[in-house]
Tab-separated table of C-alpha atoms and ligand atoms in Angstrom:
chain	number	residue	atom	x	y	z
A	246	MET	CA	-13.085	-7.030	-18.775
A	247	ILE	CA	-16.029	-9.312	-18.124
A	248	THR	CA	-18.942	-8.658	-20.462
A	249	GLY	CA	-22.573	-9.602	-20.225
A	250	LEU	CA	-21.867	-12.184	-22.914
A	251	ASP	CA	-19.337	-13.927	-20.619
A	252	CYS	CA	-21.981	-14.008	-17.879
A	253	TYR	CA	-24.638	-15.231	-20.298
A	254	ASN	CA	-22.359	-18.063	-21.413
A	255	LYS	CA	-21.802	-19.067	-17.808
A	256	TRP	CA	-25.237	-18.498	-16.228
A	257	GLY	CA	-27.778	-17.769	-18.942
A	258	ASP	CA	-30.099	-14.895	-19.817
A	259	PRO	CA	-31.234	-13.052	-16.663
A	260	ASN	CA	-34.273	-11.693	-18.502
A	261	THR	CA	-35.792	-15.140	-18.864
A	262	LEU	CA	-34.106	-17.161	-16.140
A	263	TRP	CA	-36.331	-18.666	-13.480
A	264	ASP	CA	-33.576	-20.335	-11.506
A	265	GLU	CA	-31.532	-17.430	-10.176
A	266	GLY	CA	-30.699	-19.736	-7.305
A	267	LYS	CA	-28.074	-21.484	-9.370
A	268	TYR	CA	-25.817	-18.447	-9.071
A	269	MET	CA	-27.465	-15.963	-6.686
A	270	VAL	CA	-27.494	-16.235	-2.910
A	271	VAL	CA	-28.613	-14.187	0.085
A	272	TRP	CA	-25.317	-13.594	1.824
A	273	ASN	CA	-25.567	-13.035	5.557
A	274	VAL	CA	-22.782	-10.501	5.922
A	275	PRO	CA	-20.563	-11.311	8.930
A	276	GLU	CA	-21.447	-9.263	11.994
A	277	TYR	CA	-18.007	-7.637	12.294
A	278	VAL	CA	-18.435	-6.129	8.821
A	279	TRP	CA	-21.717	-4.296	9.394
A	280	GLN	CA	-20.708	-3.340	12.922
A	281	LEU	CA	-17.486	-1.717	11.727
A	282	ILE	CA	-18.834	-0.384	8.402
A	283	PRO	CA	-22.311	0.935	9.297
A	284	SER	CA	-23.358	1.556	5.673
A	285	ILE	CA	-23.110	-2.156	4.807
A	286	PRO	CA	-26.418	-4.054	4.981
A	287	ARG	CA	-26.765	-7.193	7.055
A	288	ARG	CA	-27.819	-9.213	4.044
A	289	ILE	CA	-26.669	-8.813	0.446
A	290	TYR	CA	-28.309	-10.615	-2.474
A	291	CYS	CA	-25.356	-11.340	-4.750
A	292	ASN	CA	-23.703	-13.884	-6.985
A	293	LYS	CA	-22.067	-16.760	-5.094
A	294	GLU	CA	-18.733	-15.768	-6.625
A	295	MET	CA	-18.941	-12.373	-4.927
A	296	ILE	CA	-18.861	-13.510	-1.314
A	297	VAL	CA	-15.135	-14.203	-0.962
A	298	PRO	CA	-13.815	-11.114	-2.799
A	299	LEU	CA	-16.439	-8.822	-1.266
A	300	GLU	CA	-15.625	-9.892	2.280
A	301	ALA	CA	-11.921	-9.447	1.472
A	302	ALA	CA	-12.600	-5.902	0.227
A	303	PHE	CA	-14.600	-5.082	3.372
A	304	LEU	CA	-11.784	-6.455	5.507
A	305	ASN	CA	-9.304	-4.222	3.653
A	306	ILE	CA	-11.550	-1.229	4.318
A	307	ILE	CA	-11.643	-2.035	8.024
A	308	ASN	CA	-7.948	-2.824	8.375
A	309	ARG	CA	-6.925	0.305	6.484
A	310	GLY	CA	-9.124	2.577	8.594
A	311	LEU	CA	-11.407	3.634	5.740
A	312	ALA	CA	-14.817	2.565	7.066
A	313	ASP	CA	-16.044	6.172	7.190
A	314	GLU	CA	-15.333	6.592	3.482
A	315	LEU	CA	-17.902	3.961	2.510
A	316	ARG	CA	-20.841	6.318	2.928
A	317	THR	CA	-23.670	4.567	1.080
A	318	TRP	CA	-24.377	1.086	-0.222
A	319	ASP	CA	-26.204	1.454	-3.535
A	320	GLY	CA	-26.925	-2.098	-4.530
A	321	CYS	CA	-25.720	-5.183	-6.329
A	322	PHE	CA	-28.286	-7.303	-8.202
A	323	GLN	CA	-30.473	-5.590	-10.763
A	324	VAL	CA	-31.467	-6.977	-14.152
A	325	ARG	CA	-31.086	-4.129	-16.611
A	326	ALA	CA	-29.243	-2.876	-19.680
A	327	ILE	CA	-26.104	-0.771	-19.432
A	328	ARG	CA	-27.408	2.770	-18.988
A	329	GLY	CA	-28.159	4.286	-22.378
A	330	TYR	CA	-28.598	0.922	-24.140
A	331	GLU	CA	-32.093	0.031	-22.914
A	332	GLU	CA	-33.768	0.409	-26.312
A	333	LEU	CA	-30.982	-1.406	-28.161
A	334	VAL	CA	-31.236	-4.406	-25.839
A	335	LYS	CA	-35.010	-4.558	-26.326
A	336	LYS	CA	-34.575	-4.372	-30.083
A	337	LEU	CA	-31.884	-7.068	-30.213
A	338	ILE	CA	-33.939	-9.415	-28.034
A	339	THR	CA	-36.969	-8.837	-30.255
A	340	GLN	CA	-34.816	-9.691	-33.254
A	341	GLY	CA	-33.629	-12.853	-31.528
A	342	ASP	CA	-30.007	-11.721	-31.366
A	343	ILE	CA	-29.625	-12.719	-27.722
A	344	GLU	CA	-25.832	-12.960	-27.690
A	345	LYS	CA	-25.430	-9.427	-28.981
A	346	ALA	CA	-28.099	-8.182	-26.579
A	347	MET	CA	-26.154	-9.683	-23.683
A	348	LEU	CA	-23.127	-7.526	-24.571
A	349	TYR	CA	-25.209	-4.493	-23.615
A	350	MET	CA	-26.588	-5.908	-20.377
A	351	SER	CA	-25.227	-4.514	-17.132
A	352	ILE	CA	-23.082	-6.922	-15.128
A	353	HIS	CA	-25.400	-6.075	-12.206
A	354	SER	CA	-27.854	-8.406	-13.942
A	355	TRP	CA	-25.796	-11.369	-12.726
A	356	GLY	CA	-24.996	-9.948	-9.299
A	357	ILE	CA	-21.243	-9.581	-9.794
A	358	ALA	CA	-21.105	-5.775	-9.506
A	359	ILE	CA	-21.791	-3.340	-6.691
A	360	ASP	CA	-22.309	0.404	-6.448
A	361	ILE	CA	-21.180	2.536	-3.501
A	362	ASN	CA	-21.154	6.277	-2.753
A	363	ALA	CA	-23.398	6.803	-5.781
A	364	ALA	CA	-24.447	10.365	-4.904
A	365	TRP	CA	-20.846	11.595	-5.308
A	366	ASN	CA	-19.827	9.308	-8.179
A	367	GLY	CA	-22.365	9.677	-10.954
A	368	LEU	CA	-21.952	8.065	-14.348
A	369	GLY	CA	-19.739	10.185	-16.603
A	370	LYS	CA	-18.650	12.431	-13.741
A	371	LYS	CA	-15.261	12.753	-12.091
A	372	PRO	CA	-15.212	10.202	-9.246
A	373	GLN	CA	-15.048	11.528	-5.686
A	374	MET	CA	-13.417	8.494	-4.113
A	375	SER	CA	-10.001	8.120	-2.548
A	376	LYS	CA	-7.383	5.981	-4.280
A	377	GLU	CA	-7.052	4.112	-0.992
A	378	LEU	CA	-10.720	3.111	-0.958
A	379	VAL	CA	-10.566	2.013	-4.597
A	380	LYS	CA	-7.488	-0.080	-3.832
A	381	CYS	CA	-9.364	-2.022	-1.130
A	382	PHE	CA	-11.401	-3.507	-3.965
A	383	THR	CA	-8.882	-3.689	-6.803
A	384	ASP	CA	-6.396	-5.501	-4.525
A	385	VAL	CA	-8.804	-8.429	-4.208
A	386	GLY	CA	-10.005	-8.968	-7.762
A	387	PHE	CA	-12.371	-6.110	-8.554
A	388	GLU	CA	-12.232	-3.753	-11.475
A	389	TRP	CA	-13.246	-0.114	-10.876
A	390	GLY	CA	-15.646	1.731	-13.180
A	391	GLY	CA	-13.802	4.972	-12.405
A	392	ASP	CA	-10.988	3.710	-14.640
A	393	TRP	CA	-13.259	3.428	-17.658
A	394	ARG	CA	-13.457	5.937	-20.490
A	395	ARG	CA	-17.102	6.544	-19.554
A	396	MET	CA	-16.318	6.929	-15.855
A	397	ASP	CA	-18.608	5.094	-13.442
A	398	GLY	CA	-16.972	5.865	-10.122
A	399	MET	CA	-19.630	4.207	-7.943
A	400	HIS	CA	-19.156	0.859	-9.694
A	401	PHE	CA	-16.963	-2.149	-8.900
A	402	GLN	CA	-17.253	-5.474	-10.671
A	403	LEU	CA	-15.386	-8.764	-10.578
A	404	ALA	CA	-12.373	-8.619	-12.869
A	405	TYR	CA	-12.513	-12.349	-13.607
A	406	LEU	CA	-15.009	-15.161	-13.409
A	407	GLU	CA	-14.082	-18.402	-11.704
A	408	LYS	CA	-13.111	-21.008	-14.229
A	409	THR	CA	-15.786	-23.517	-14.999
A	410	ILE	CA	-14.918	-27.177	-15.476
A	411	LYS	CA	-15.728	-26.723	-19.144
A	412	ASP	CA	-13.221	-23.823	-19.450
A	413	ALA	CA	-10.510	-25.817	-17.699
A	414	ALA	CA	-10.828	-28.788	-20.035
B	693	LIG	ZN1	-22.774	-0.274	-11.135
């Protein structure tokens, strides 16, 4: 599973970064997507690495006749700690232990996670989402928070980061 530390190593600390543009982009969602899935916004501010898998997931949803099941879009980019670790992150940053602090940052901080149907899929609650809808995402490279021990049914995040040139060497 991708951690905030992996994202930090690739893109830096989102708390202090001034050049979000090196990994974030305003994605103009293709017209067919928001016409066929009305809950999807016309523009999504997300990590560049999200565009291909996210469009593939939306296409799965359309092709599999599940557009009605995506009831609300609840966001992508938000710089914050994993819920419940806000104070710990502050403390670690104050102490200068940035790498450890990054482990407790939400992946939303780098724009590689999304939340959907949040009202019915609260953190720590039993997810109310069909296996078929989940599969639209997991088939194309997303990991589902509903599979975690602390269930987060609204949450999907990239399962892998694209290899950097440095990693490949
Ligand atoms: Zn989330």
